PDB file of C-alpha atoms and ligand atoms in Angstrom:
ATOM      1  CA  MET A   1     -14.208 -12.892  -4.079  1.00  0.00           C
ATOM      2  CA  ILE A   2     -11.730 -11.401  -1.621  1.00  0.00           C
ATOM      3  CA  ASP A   3      -9.650  -8.315  -1.455  1.00  0.00           C
ATOM      4  CA  LEU A   4      -7.007  -7.588   1.230  1.00  0.00           C
ATOM      5  CA  HIS A   5      -5.427  -4.538  -0.225  1.00  0.00           C
ATOM      6  CA  THR A   6      -7.580  -1.411  -0.994  1.00  0.00           C
ATOM      7  CA  HIS A   7      -7.469   2.449  -0.449  1.00  0.00           C
ATOM      8  CA  SER A   8     -10.053   5.087   0.321  1.00  0.00           C
ATOM      9  CA  ARG A   9      -9.690   8.837   0.188  1.00  0.00           C
ATOM     10  CA  VAL A  10      -8.546   8.739   3.743  1.00  0.00           C
ATOM     11  CA  SER A  11      -5.128   8.149   2.057  1.00  0.00           C
ATOM     12  CA  ASP A  12      -4.826   8.130  -1.743  1.00  0.00           C
ATOM     13  CA  GLY A  13      -7.941   6.445  -2.967  1.00  0.00           C
ATOM     14  CA  THR A  14     -10.949   8.520  -4.446  1.00  0.00           C
ATOM     15  CA  LEU A  15     -13.916   6.804  -2.602  1.00  0.00           C
ATOM     16  CA  SER A  16     -14.978   7.284   0.875  1.00  0.00           C
ATOM     17  CA  PRO A  17     -14.595   4.263   3.062  1.00  0.00           C
ATOM     18  CA  ALA A  18     -18.365   3.744   2.907  1.00  0.00           C
ATOM     19  CA  GLU A  19     -18.476   3.942  -0.968  1.00  0.00           C
ATOM     20  CA  LEU A  20     -15.649   1.535  -1.108  1.00  0.00           C
ATOM     21  CA  VAL A  21     -17.486  -1.041   1.050  1.00  0.00           C
ATOM     22  CA  THR A  22     -20.677  -0.732  -0.847  1.00  0.00           C
ATOM     23  CA  LEU A  23     -18.830  -1.092  -4.254  1.00  0.00           C
ATOM     24  CA  ALA A  24     -16.980  -4.054  -2.888  1.00  0.00           C
ATOM     25  CA  ALA A  25     -20.114  -5.742  -1.597  1.00  0.00           C
ATOM     26  CA  SER A  26     -21.985  -5.021  -4.821  1.00  0.00           C
ATOM     27  CA  ARG A  27     -19.193  -6.837  -6.735  1.00  0.00           C
ATOM     28  CA  GLY A  28     -19.492  -9.898  -4.503  1.00  0.00           C
ATOM     29  CA  VAL A  29     -16.442  -9.353  -2.252  1.00  0.00           C
ATOM     30  CA  LYS A  30     -16.956 -11.409   0.855  1.00  0.00           C
ATOM     31  CA  VAL A  31     -13.806 -10.451   2.808  1.00  0.00           C
ATOM     32  CA  LEU A  32     -12.446  -6.815   2.457  1.00  0.00           C
ATOM     33  CA  ALA A  33      -9.547  -5.220   4.054  1.00  0.00           C
ATOM     34  CA  LEU A  34      -9.316  -1.351   3.866  1.00  0.00           C
ATOM     35  CA  THR A  35      -5.540  -0.704   3.944  1.00  0.00           C
ATOM     36  CA  ASP A  36      -4.812   2.909   3.670  1.00  0.00           C
ATOM     37  CA  HIS A  37      -1.313   4.320   3.754  1.00  0.00           C
ATOM     38  CA  ASP A  38       0.047   4.609   7.185  1.00  0.00           C
ATOM     39  CA  THR A  39      -3.456   5.375   8.709  1.00  0.00           C
ATOM     40  CA  LEU A  40      -6.211   3.509  10.388  1.00  0.00           C
ATOM     41  CA  ASP A  41      -8.604   6.458  10.131  1.00  0.00           C
ATOM     42  CA  GLY A  42     -11.084   5.094   7.676  1.00  0.00           C
ATOM     43  CA  LEU A  43     -11.906   1.882   9.360  1.00  0.00           C
ATOM     44  CA  GLY A  44     -14.432   3.173  11.768  1.00  0.00           C
ATOM     45  CA  SER A  45     -16.741   4.400   8.924  1.00  0.00           C
ATOM     46  CA  ALA A  46     -15.876   1.441   6.769  1.00  0.00           C
ATOM     47  CA  ARG A  47     -17.008  -0.850   9.646  1.00  0.00           C
ATOM     48  CA  ASP A  48     -20.314   1.249  10.080  1.00  0.00           C
ATOM     49  CA  ALA A  49     -20.959   0.775   6.375  1.00  0.00           C
ATOM     50  CA  ALA A  50     -20.253  -2.920   6.392  1.00  0.00           C
ATOM     51  CA  ALA A  51     -22.750  -3.577   9.268  1.00  0.00           C
ATOM     52  CA  GLY A  52     -25.538  -5.479   7.915  1.00  0.00           C
ATOM     53  CA  MET A  53     -23.955  -6.382   4.634  1.00  0.00           C
ATOM     54  CA  ALA A  54     -22.781  -9.699   3.627  1.00  0.00           C
ATOM     55  CA  LEU A  55     -19.226  -8.747   3.732  1.00  0.00           C
ATOM     56  CA  ARG A  56     -16.645  -9.165   6.418  1.00  0.00           C
ATOM     57  CA  LEU A  57     -14.407  -6.094   6.930  1.00  0.00           C
ATOM     58  CA  VAL A  58     -10.833  -6.726   7.996  1.00  0.00           C
ATOM     59  CA  ASN A  59      -9.022  -3.946   9.806  1.00  0.00           C
ATOM     60  CA  GLY A  60      -5.969  -3.198   7.591  1.00  0.00           C
ATOM     61  CA  VAL A  61      -3.184  -0.754   6.989  1.00  0.00           C
ATOM     62  CA  GLU A  62      -0.438  -0.391   4.435  1.00  0.00           C
ATOM     63  CA  ILE A  63       2.812   0.779   6.164  1.00  0.00           C
ATOM     64  CA  SER A  64       5.803   2.451   4.667  1.00  0.00           C
ATOM     65  CA  VAL A  65       9.151   0.897   5.537  1.00  0.00           C
ATOM     66  CA  THR A  66      12.698   1.863   4.650  1.00  0.00           C
ATOM     67  CA  TRP A  67      14.891  -1.209   4.234  1.00  0.00           C
ATOM     68  CA  GLU A  68      18.485  -1.030   2.797  1.00  0.00           C
ATOM     69  CA  HIS A  69      17.526   2.377   1.342  1.00  0.00           C
ATOM     70  CA  LYS A  70      14.501   1.037  -0.450  1.00  0.00           C
ATOM     71  CA  ALA A  71      10.870   1.740   0.278  1.00  0.00           C
ATOM     72  CA  LEU A  72       8.911  -1.396   1.020  1.00  0.00           C
ATOM     73  CA  HIS A  73       5.133  -1.612   1.808  1.00  0.00           C
ATOM     74  CA  ILE A  74       4.022  -3.961   4.490  1.00  0.00           C
ATOM     75  CA  VAL A  75       0.288  -4.612   4.852  1.00  0.00           C
ATOM     76  CA  GLY A  76      -0.924  -5.234   8.403  1.00  0.00           C
ATOM     77  CA  LEU A  77      -4.207  -7.276   8.430  1.00  0.00           C
ATOM     78  CA  ASP A  78      -6.560  -8.014  11.321  1.00  0.00           C
ATOM     79  CA  VAL A  79      -4.968  -5.519  13.560  1.00  0.00           C
ATOM     80  CA  ASP A  80      -6.255  -3.970  16.837  1.00  0.00           C
ATOM     81  CA  VAL A  81      -6.920  -0.326  15.836  1.00  0.00           C
ATOM     82  CA  ILE A  82      -6.445   1.018  19.159  1.00  0.00           C
ATOM     83  CA  HIS A  83      -3.275  -0.686  20.087  1.00  0.00           C
ATOM     84  CA  PRO A  84      -0.936   2.106  21.233  1.00  0.00           C
ATOM     85  CA  ALA A  85       2.271   0.704  19.645  1.00  0.00           C
ATOM     86  CA  LEU A  86       0.653   0.676  16.277  1.00  0.00           C
ATOM     87  CA  THR A  87      -1.089   3.992  16.590  1.00  0.00           C
ATOM     88  CA  ALA A  88       2.038   5.798  17.764  1.00  0.00           C
ATOM     89  CA  GLY A  89       4.176   4.166  15.053  1.00  0.00           C
ATOM     90  CA  LEU A  90       1.614   5.486  12.455  1.00  0.00           C
ATOM     91  CA  ALA A  91       1.424   8.996  13.929  1.00  0.00           C
ATOM     92  CA  ARG A  92       5.269   9.177  13.483  1.00  0.00           C
ATOM     93  CA  LEU A  93       5.102   8.024   9.895  1.00  0.00           C
ATOM     94  CA  GLN A  94       2.262  10.757   9.221  1.00  0.00           C
ATOM     95  CA  ALA A  95       4.642  13.314  10.669  1.00  0.00           C
ATOM     96  CA  VAL A  96       7.369  12.088   8.060  1.00  0.00           C
ATOM     97  CA  ARG A  97       4.759  12.271   5.401  1.00  0.00           C
ATOM     98  CA  ASP A  98       3.774  15.845   6.296  1.00  0.00           C
ATOM     99  CA  GLU A  99       7.445  17.006   6.322  1.00  0.00           C
ATOM    100  CA  ARG A 100       8.215  15.242   3.044  1.00  0.00           C
ATOM    101  CA  ALA A 101       5.204  16.788   1.313  1.00  0.00           C
ATOM    102  CA  ARG A 102       6.356  20.295   2.207  1.00  0.00           C
ATOM    103  CA  GLU A 103       9.767  19.350   0.664  1.00  0.00           C
ATOM    104  CA  ILE A 104       8.200  17.894  -2.461  1.00  0.00           C
ATOM    105  CA  GLY A 105       6.274  21.212  -2.701  1.00  0.00           C
ATOM    106  CA  LYS A 106       9.362  23.273  -2.477  1.00  0.00           C
ATOM    107  CA  ARG A 107      11.259  21.404  -5.150  1.00  0.00           C
ATOM    108  CA  LEU A 108       8.410  21.531  -7.559  1.00  0.00           C
ATOM    109  CA  GLU A 109       8.095  25.404  -6.910  1.00  0.00           C
ATOM    110  CA  ALA A 110      11.930  25.664  -7.376  1.00  0.00           C
ATOM    111  CA  LYS A 111      11.468  24.077 -10.793  1.00  0.00           C
ATOM    112  CA  GLY A 112       8.774  26.700 -11.752  1.00  0.00           C
ATOM    113  CA  ILE A 113       5.592  24.698 -10.793  1.00  0.00           C
ATOM    114  CA  ALA A 114       3.667  27.255  -8.749  1.00  0.00           C
ATOM    115  CA  GLY A 115       1.267  26.261  -5.993  1.00  0.00           C
ATOM    116  CA  ALA A 116       2.321  22.660  -5.881  1.00  0.00           C
ATOM    117  CA  TYR A 117       1.751  22.060  -2.198  1.00  0.00           C
ATOM    118  CA  ALA A 118      -1.576  23.882  -2.026  1.00  0.00           C
ATOM    119  CA  GLY A 119      -2.625  22.019  -5.283  1.00  0.00           C
ATOM    120  CA  ALA A 120      -1.756  18.638  -3.753  1.00  0.00           C
ATOM    121  CA  GLU A 121      -3.623  19.604  -0.624  1.00  0.00           C
ATOM    122  CA  ALA A 122      -6.757  20.421  -2.691  1.00  0.00           C
ATOM    123  CA  MET A 123      -6.662  16.927  -4.238  1.00  0.00           C
ATOM    124  CA  ALA A 124      -6.303  15.333  -0.872  1.00  0.00           C
ATOM    125  CA  GLN A 125      -9.468  17.103   0.634  1.00  0.00           C
ATOM    126  CA  GLY A 126      -8.114  16.834   4.174  1.00  0.00           C
ATOM    127  CA  ALA A 127      -6.260  13.520   3.773  1.00  0.00           C
ATOM    128  CA  ARG A 128      -2.604  13.362   4.677  1.00  0.00           C
ATOM    129  CA  LEU A 129      -0.538  13.953   1.519  1.00  0.00           C
ATOM    130  CA  THR A 130       0.861  11.125  -0.617  1.00  0.00           C
ATOM    131  CA  ARG A 131       2.705  11.305  -3.925  1.00  0.00           C
ATOM    132  CA  THR A 132      -0.533  10.369  -5.582  1.00  0.00           C
ATOM    133  CA  HIS A 133      -2.052  13.727  -4.659  1.00  0.00           C
ATOM    134  CA  PHE A 134       0.969  15.481  -6.198  1.00  0.00           C
ATOM    135  CA  ALA A 135       0.694  13.314  -9.332  1.00  0.00           C
ATOM    136  CA  ARG A 136      -3.129  14.140  -9.603  1.00  0.00           C
ATOM    137  CA  PHE A 137      -2.326  17.898  -9.057  1.00  0.00           C
ATOM    138  CA  LEU A 138       0.460  17.802 -11.771  1.00  0.00           C
ATOM    139  CA  HIS A 139      -1.928  16.106 -14.173  1.00  0.00           C
ATOM    140  CA  ARG A 140      -4.915  18.390 -13.541  1.00  0.00           C
ATOM    141  CA  ALA A 141      -2.841  21.539 -13.731  1.00  0.00           C
ATOM    142  CA  GLY A 142      -1.472  20.355 -17.186  1.00  0.00           C
ATOM    143  CA  HIS A 143       2.157  19.844 -16.169  1.00  0.00           C
ATOM    144  CA  VAL A 144       2.156  16.157 -17.262  1.00  0.00           C
ATOM    145  CA  LYS A 145      -0.039  14.261 -19.815  1.00  0.00           C
ATOM    146  CA  ASP A 146      -1.122  11.575 -17.265  1.00  0.00           C
ATOM    147  CA  GLU A 147      -0.427  10.602 -13.636  1.00  0.00           C
ATOM    148  CA  ALA A 148       2.119   7.911 -14.696  1.00  0.00           C
ATOM    149  CA  GLN A 149       4.197  10.697 -16.227  1.00  0.00           C
ATOM    150  CA  ALA A 150       4.173  12.628 -13.027  1.00  0.00           C
ATOM    151  CA  TYR A 151       6.357   9.862 -11.478  1.00  0.00           C
ATOM    152  CA  LYS A 152       8.655   9.531 -14.590  1.00  0.00           C
ATOM    153  CA  LYS A 153       9.243  13.104 -14.754  1.00  0.00           C
ATOM    154  CA  TRP A 154       9.095  14.573 -11.115  1.00  0.00           C
ATOM    155  CA  LEU A 155       8.093  12.265  -8.358  1.00  0.00           C
ATOM    156  CA  GLY A 156       9.951   8.889  -9.032  1.00  0.00           C
ATOM    157  CA  ARG A 157      13.161   7.758  -7.565  1.00  0.00           C
ATOM    158  CA  GLY A 158      16.083   9.925  -8.837  1.00  0.00           C
ATOM    159  CA  LYS A 159      13.572  12.627 -10.239  1.00  0.00           C
ATOM    160  CA  PRO A 160      13.930  16.265  -9.362  1.00  0.00           C
ATOM    161  CA  ALA A 161      10.949  16.234  -6.768  1.00  0.00           C
ATOM    162  CA  HIS A 162      11.806  12.828  -5.293  1.00  0.00           C
ATOM    163  CA  VAL A 163      12.490  13.431  -1.525  1.00  0.00           C
ATOM    164  CA  ASN A 164      14.282  10.574   0.199  1.00  0.00           C
ATOM    165  CA  VAL A 165      12.900  10.009   3.618  1.00  0.00           C
ATOM    166  CA  THR A 166      13.455   7.365   6.262  1.00  0.00           C
ATOM    167  CA  TRP A 167      10.203   5.519   7.129  1.00  0.00           C
ATOM    168  CA  ALA A 168      10.110   3.059   9.839  1.00  0.00           C
ATOM    169  CA  SER A 169      12.381  -0.022   9.919  1.00  0.00           C
ATOM    170  CA  LEU A 170      11.142  -3.583   8.981  1.00  0.00           C
ATOM    171  CA  LYS A 171      11.609  -4.730  12.564  1.00  0.00           C
ATOM    172  CA  GLU A 172       9.571  -1.845  13.986  1.00  0.00           C
ATOM    173  CA  VAL A 173       6.850  -2.310  11.612  1.00  0.00           C
ATOM    174  CA  LEU A 174       6.530  -6.097  12.151  1.00  0.00           C
ATOM    175  CA  GLY A 175       6.676  -5.311  15.896  1.00  0.00           C
ATOM    176  CA  TRP A 176       3.701  -2.863  15.695  1.00  0.00           C
ATOM    177  CA  ILE A 177       1.623  -5.251  13.651  1.00  0.00           C
ATOM    178  CA  HIS A 178       2.246  -8.275  15.763  1.00  0.00           C
ATOM    179  CA  ALA A 179       1.662  -6.140  19.019  1.00  0.00           C
ATOM    180  CA  ALA A 180      -1.667  -5.233  17.620  1.00  0.00           C
ATOM    181  CA  GLY A 181      -2.403  -8.985  16.932  1.00  0.00           C
ATOM    182  CA  GLY A 182      -2.248  -8.815  13.207  1.00  0.00           C
ATOM    183  CA  GLN A 183      -0.695 -10.657  10.274  1.00  0.00           C
ATOM    184  CA  ALA A 184       2.171  -8.817   8.418  1.00  0.00           C
ATOM    185  CA  VAL A 185       2.130  -9.228   4.671  1.00  0.00           C
ATOM    186  CA  LEU A 186       4.734  -8.068   1.902  1.00  0.00           C
ATOM    187  CA  ALA A 187       2.728  -5.911  -0.387  1.00  0.00           C
ATOM    188  CA  HIS A 188       2.989  -6.185  -4.329  1.00  0.00           C
ATOM    189  CA  PRO A 189       6.474  -8.044  -4.425  1.00  0.00           C
ATOM    190  CA  PHE A 190       6.935  -7.377  -8.063  1.00  0.00           C
ATOM    191  CA  ARG A 191       6.281  -3.595  -7.994  1.00  0.00           C
ATOM    192  CA  TYR A 192       9.472  -2.401  -6.173  1.00  0.00           C
ATOM    193  CA  GLY A 193      11.555  -2.060  -9.439  1.00  0.00           C
ATOM    194  CA  ILE A 194      14.149  -4.387  -7.857  1.00  0.00           C
ATOM    195  CA  THR A 195      16.082  -7.375  -9.353  1.00  0.00           C
ATOM    196  CA  ARG A 196      15.004 -10.871  -8.556  1.00  0.00           C
ATOM    197  CA  SER A 197      18.025 -11.355  -6.349  1.00  0.00           C
ATOM    198  CA  TRP A 198      17.105  -8.284  -4.399  1.00  0.00           C
ATOM    199  CA  LEU A 199      13.591  -9.611  -3.971  1.00  0.00           C
ATOM    200  CA  ILE A 200      15.060 -12.860  -2.514  1.00  0.00           C
ATOM    201  CA  LYS A 201      17.038 -10.642  -0.017  1.00  0.00           C
ATOM    202  CA  VAL A 202      13.877  -8.688   0.795  1.00  0.00           C
ATOM    203  CA  LEU A 203      11.967 -11.972   1.415  1.00  0.00           C
ATOM    204  CA  THR A 204      14.835 -13.491   3.501  1.00  0.00           C
ATOM    205  CA  ALA A 205      14.927 -10.497   5.708  1.00  0.00           C
ATOM    206  CA  PHE A 206      11.212 -10.223   5.890  1.00  0.00           C
ATOM    207  CA  LYS A 207      10.840 -13.927   6.932  1.00  0.00           C
ATOM    208  CA  GLN A 208      13.701 -13.637   9.317  1.00  0.00           C
ATOM    209  CA  ALA A 209      12.069 -10.649  11.033  1.00  0.00           C
ATOM    210  CA  GLY A 210       8.906 -12.655  11.597  1.00  0.00           C
ATOM    211  CA  GLY A 211       6.780 -11.747   8.427  1.00  0.00           C
ATOM    212  CA  ASP A 212       3.849 -13.825   8.026  1.00  0.00           C
ATOM    213  CA  GLY A 213       2.684 -13.533   4.316  1.00  0.00           C
ATOM    214  CA  MET A 214       3.150 -12.138   0.912  1.00  0.00           C
ATOM    215  CA  GLU A 215       0.844 -10.932  -1.771  1.00  0.00           C
ATOM    216  CA  VAL A 216       0.620 -13.549  -4.603  1.00  0.00           C
ATOM    217  CA  VAL A 217      -1.932 -11.480  -6.513  1.00  0.00           C
ATOM    218  CA  SER A 218      -1.515  -7.658  -6.572  1.00  0.00           C
ATOM    219  CA  GLY A 219      -3.717  -5.694  -8.792  1.00  0.00           C
ATOM    220  CA  ARG A 220      -4.313  -7.069 -12.263  1.00  0.00           C
ATOM    221  CA  GLY A 221      -1.401  -9.358 -11.710  1.00  0.00           C
ATOM    222  CA  ASN A 222      -0.792 -11.920 -14.377  1.00  0.00           C
ATOM    223  CA  PRO A 223      -0.504 -15.771 -14.441  1.00  0.00           C
ATOM    224  CA  ASP A 224       3.373 -15.641 -14.646  1.00  0.00           C
ATOM    225  CA  GLU A 225       3.498 -13.510 -11.544  1.00  0.00           C
ATOM    226  CA  LEU A 226       1.098 -15.787  -9.583  1.00  0.00           C
ATOM    227  CA  HIS A 227       3.025 -18.845 -10.481  1.00  0.00           C
ATOM    228  CA  THR A 228       6.407 -17.157  -9.379  1.00  0.00           C
ATOM    229  CA  ALA A 229       4.791 -15.691  -6.245  1.00  0.00           C
ATOM    230  CA  LEU A 230       3.342 -19.094  -5.056  1.00  0.00           C
ATOM    231  CA  HIS A 231       6.700 -20.518  -5.595  1.00  0.00           C
ATOM    232  CA  LEU A 232       8.412 -17.945  -3.502  1.00  0.00           C
ATOM    233  CA  ALA A 233       5.603 -18.235  -0.794  1.00  0.00           C
ATOM    234  CA  GLN A 234       6.314 -21.846  -0.514  1.00  0.00           C
ATOM    235  CA  ARG A 235      10.014 -21.489  -0.442  1.00  0.00           C
ATOM    236  CA  PHE A 236       9.969 -18.790   2.275  1.00  0.00           C
ATOM    237  CA  GLU A 237       7.085 -20.456   4.191  1.00  0.00           C
ATOM    238  CA  LEU A 238       4.898 -17.365   3.872  1.00  0.00           C
ATOM    239  CA  ALA A 239       0.988 -17.380   3.764  1.00  0.00           C
ATOM    240  CA  ALA A 240      -0.601 -16.113   0.727  1.00  0.00           C
ATOM    241  CA  SER A 241      -2.603 -12.787   0.524  1.00  0.00           C
ATOM    242  CA  VAL A 242      -4.506 -11.287  -2.463  1.00  0.00           C
ATOM    243  CA  GLY A 243      -5.285  -7.534  -2.973  1.00  0.00           C
ATOM    244  CA  SER A 244      -6.302  -5.332  -5.872  1.00  0.00           C
ATOM    245  CA  ASP A 245      -4.409  -2.311  -4.501  1.00  0.00           C
ATOM    246  CA  PHE A 246      -7.633  -0.544  -5.611  1.00  0.00           C
ATOM    247  CA  HIS A 247      -7.397   3.321  -5.587  1.00  0.00           C
ATOM    248  CA  ALA A 248     -10.157   4.504  -7.953  1.00  0.00           C
ATOM    249  CA  PRO A 249     -12.792   2.860 -10.088  1.00  0.00           C
ATOM    250  CA  ALA A 250     -11.755   2.467 -13.736  1.00  0.00           C
ATOM    251  CA  PRO A 251     -12.605  -0.234 -16.357  1.00  0.00           C
ATOM    252  CA  TYR A 252      -9.382  -1.963 -15.445  1.00  0.00           C
ATOM    253  CA  SER A 253      -9.404  -1.271 -11.690  1.00  0.00           C
ATOM    254  CA  GLN A 254     -12.096  -2.670  -9.341  1.00  0.00           C
ATOM    255  CA  PRO A 255     -11.982  -4.176  -5.965  1.00  0.00           C
ATOM    256  CA  GLY A 256     -12.306  -8.046  -5.760  1.00  0.00           C
ATOM    257  CA  ILE A 257     -10.086 -10.904  -6.607  1.00  0.00           C
ATOM    258  CA  THR A 258     -10.842 -14.561  -7.354  1.00  0.00           C
ATOM    259  CA  VAL A 259      -8.045 -16.997  -6.693  1.00  0.00           C
ATOM    260  CA  GLU A 260      -7.627 -20.565  -5.920  1.00  0.00           C
ATOM    261  CA  LEU A 261      -4.543 -21.458  -3.846  1.00  0.00           C
ATOM    262  CA  PRO A 262      -2.740 -24.722  -4.085  1.00  0.00           C
ATOM    263  CA  ALA A 263      -2.799 -26.912  -0.922  1.00  0.00           C
ATOM    264  CA  ASN A 264       0.755 -26.235   0.007  1.00  0.00           C
ATOM    265  CA  VAL A 265       0.385 -22.493   0.432  1.00  0.00           C
ATOM    266  CA  PRO A 266      -1.830 -21.446   3.247  1.00  0.00           C
ATOM    267  CA  ALA A 267      -4.164 -18.434   3.058  1.00  0.00           C
ATOM    268  CA  VAL A 268      -3.397 -15.629   5.319  1.00  0.00           C
ATOM    269  CA  TRP A 269      -7.106 -14.971   5.851  1.00  0.00           C
ATOM    270  CA  SER A 270      -7.447 -18.394   7.426  1.00  0.00           C
ATOM    271  CA  ARG A 271      -5.437 -16.989  10.283  1.00  0.00           C
ATOM    272  CA  PHE A 272      -7.638 -13.951  11.082  1.00  0.00           C
ATOM    273  CA  LYS A 273      -8.946 -13.885  14.498  1.00  0.00           C
ATOM    274  CA  ASN A 274     -11.654 -11.321  14.210  1.00  0.00           C
TER     275      ASN A 274
HETATM  276  P1  AMP B 301       3.872   7.573  -1.132  1.00  0.00           P
HETATM  277  O1  AMP B 301       3.547   6.516  -0.260  1.00  0.00           O
HETATM  278  O2  AMP B 301       3.299   9.033  -0.794  1.00  0.00           O
HETATM  279  O3  AMP B 301       5.312   7.661  -1.618  1.00  0.00           O
HETATM  280  O4  AMP B 301       2.976   7.427  -2.455  1.00  0.00           O
HETATM  281  C1  AMP B 301       3.081   6.051  -3.068  1.00  0.00           C
HETATM  282  C2  AMP B 301       1.804   5.900  -3.854  1.00  0.00           C
HETATM  283  O5  AMP B 301       2.000   6.593  -5.097  1.00  0.00           O
HETATM  284  C3  AMP B 301       1.598   4.421  -4.183  1.00  0.00           C
HETATM  285  O6  AMP B 301       0.844   3.818  -3.170  1.00  0.00           O
HETATM  286  C4  AMP B 301       0.945   4.503  -5.450  1.00  0.00           C
HETATM  287  O7  AMP B 301      -0.472   4.726  -5.205  1.00  0.00           O
HETATM  288  C5  AMP B 301       1.388   5.758  -6.073  1.00  0.00           C
HETATM  289  N1  AMP B 301       2.418   5.452  -7.118  1.00  0.00           N
HETATM  290  C6  AMP B 301       3.783   5.382  -6.861  1.00  0.00           C
HETATM  291  N2  AMP B 301       4.497   5.125  -8.051  1.00  0.00           N
HETATM  292  C7  AMP B 301       3.516   5.138  -9.003  1.00  0.00           C
HETATM  293  C8  AMP B 301       3.647   4.968 -10.414  1.00  0.00           C
HETATM  294  N3  AMP B 301       4.772   4.873 -11.108  1.00  0.00           N
HETATM  295  N4  AMP B 301       2.421   5.093 -11.094  1.00  0.00           N
HETATM  296  C9  AMP B 301       1.216   5.198 -10.486  1.00  0.00           C
HETATM  297  N5  AMP B 301       1.148   5.465  -9.110  1.00  0.00           N
HETATM  298  C10 AMP B 301       2.238   5.404  -8.459  1.00  0.00           C
HETATM  299 MN1   MN B 302      -1.301   4.399  -3.012  1.00  0.00          MN
HETATM  300 MN1   MN B 303       1.953   0.088  -1.872  1.00  0.00          MN
HETATM  301 MN1   MN B 304      -1.623   0.167  -1.810  1.00  0.00          MN
END
């Protein structure tokens, strides 16, 4: 089993990096990338935890991009965690994140939801704020019936507490990942809520800008999506990556993916140097 897209509580997951590594190893994951949102901070303790385990830890990060007014997620894999281009770029995105979180808090307050910013901070336990933390707060405080409804009602695109921000450009992010010696992978291609023709535009721009791979399995995935994704990977000459996008243990959500790739689609993990 392999898993090249997972989160810890350093961003919006619920497990510590060490707990994630231990869970993945116990499930038989042999190659694991921790890919927290716009931060490399969990990788040190994940590496310590992986020492002596039959699991290869890959340095990863999931980076927020704005492309044509849309938010895209690019996973950087096998990166050098101290490369200054990458660390400076991520520091800039964390500043965008902090400012956006303040604004989300203000908008929720203006709609009568008291203590939203502080509530999200309490959920984050020291991590930089993501929308997930606001969704958890809204759910726990009884403002929505589940986290999915938090996006539908408040945090999703076009909803009252959705704050448009400009993340980094596609070109910048591919530059940071490549400077740090890594592979750049388009995350969860079918989760952007865009039409098929927009997805083709995204893949065209991504490939043209030097993108290396795309996820052909994301989360639970499904056979239709795998089939379509493999077809697109071949068409755009992108390597295949697979990831659970694991955030929290649940019956339907665990780290580890089993996949067999056809001979005409190379595995991105065959290109890792470390
Ligand atoms: P952010 O990067 O702060 O905008 O937060 C994005 C994160 O929110 C994603 O990585 C998901 O973990 C979560 N998320 C976004 N949309 C949804 C949704 N509709 N349902 C559940 N989680 C979502
Ligand atoms: Mn997330
Ligand atoms: Mn994502
Ligand atoms: Mn993710």
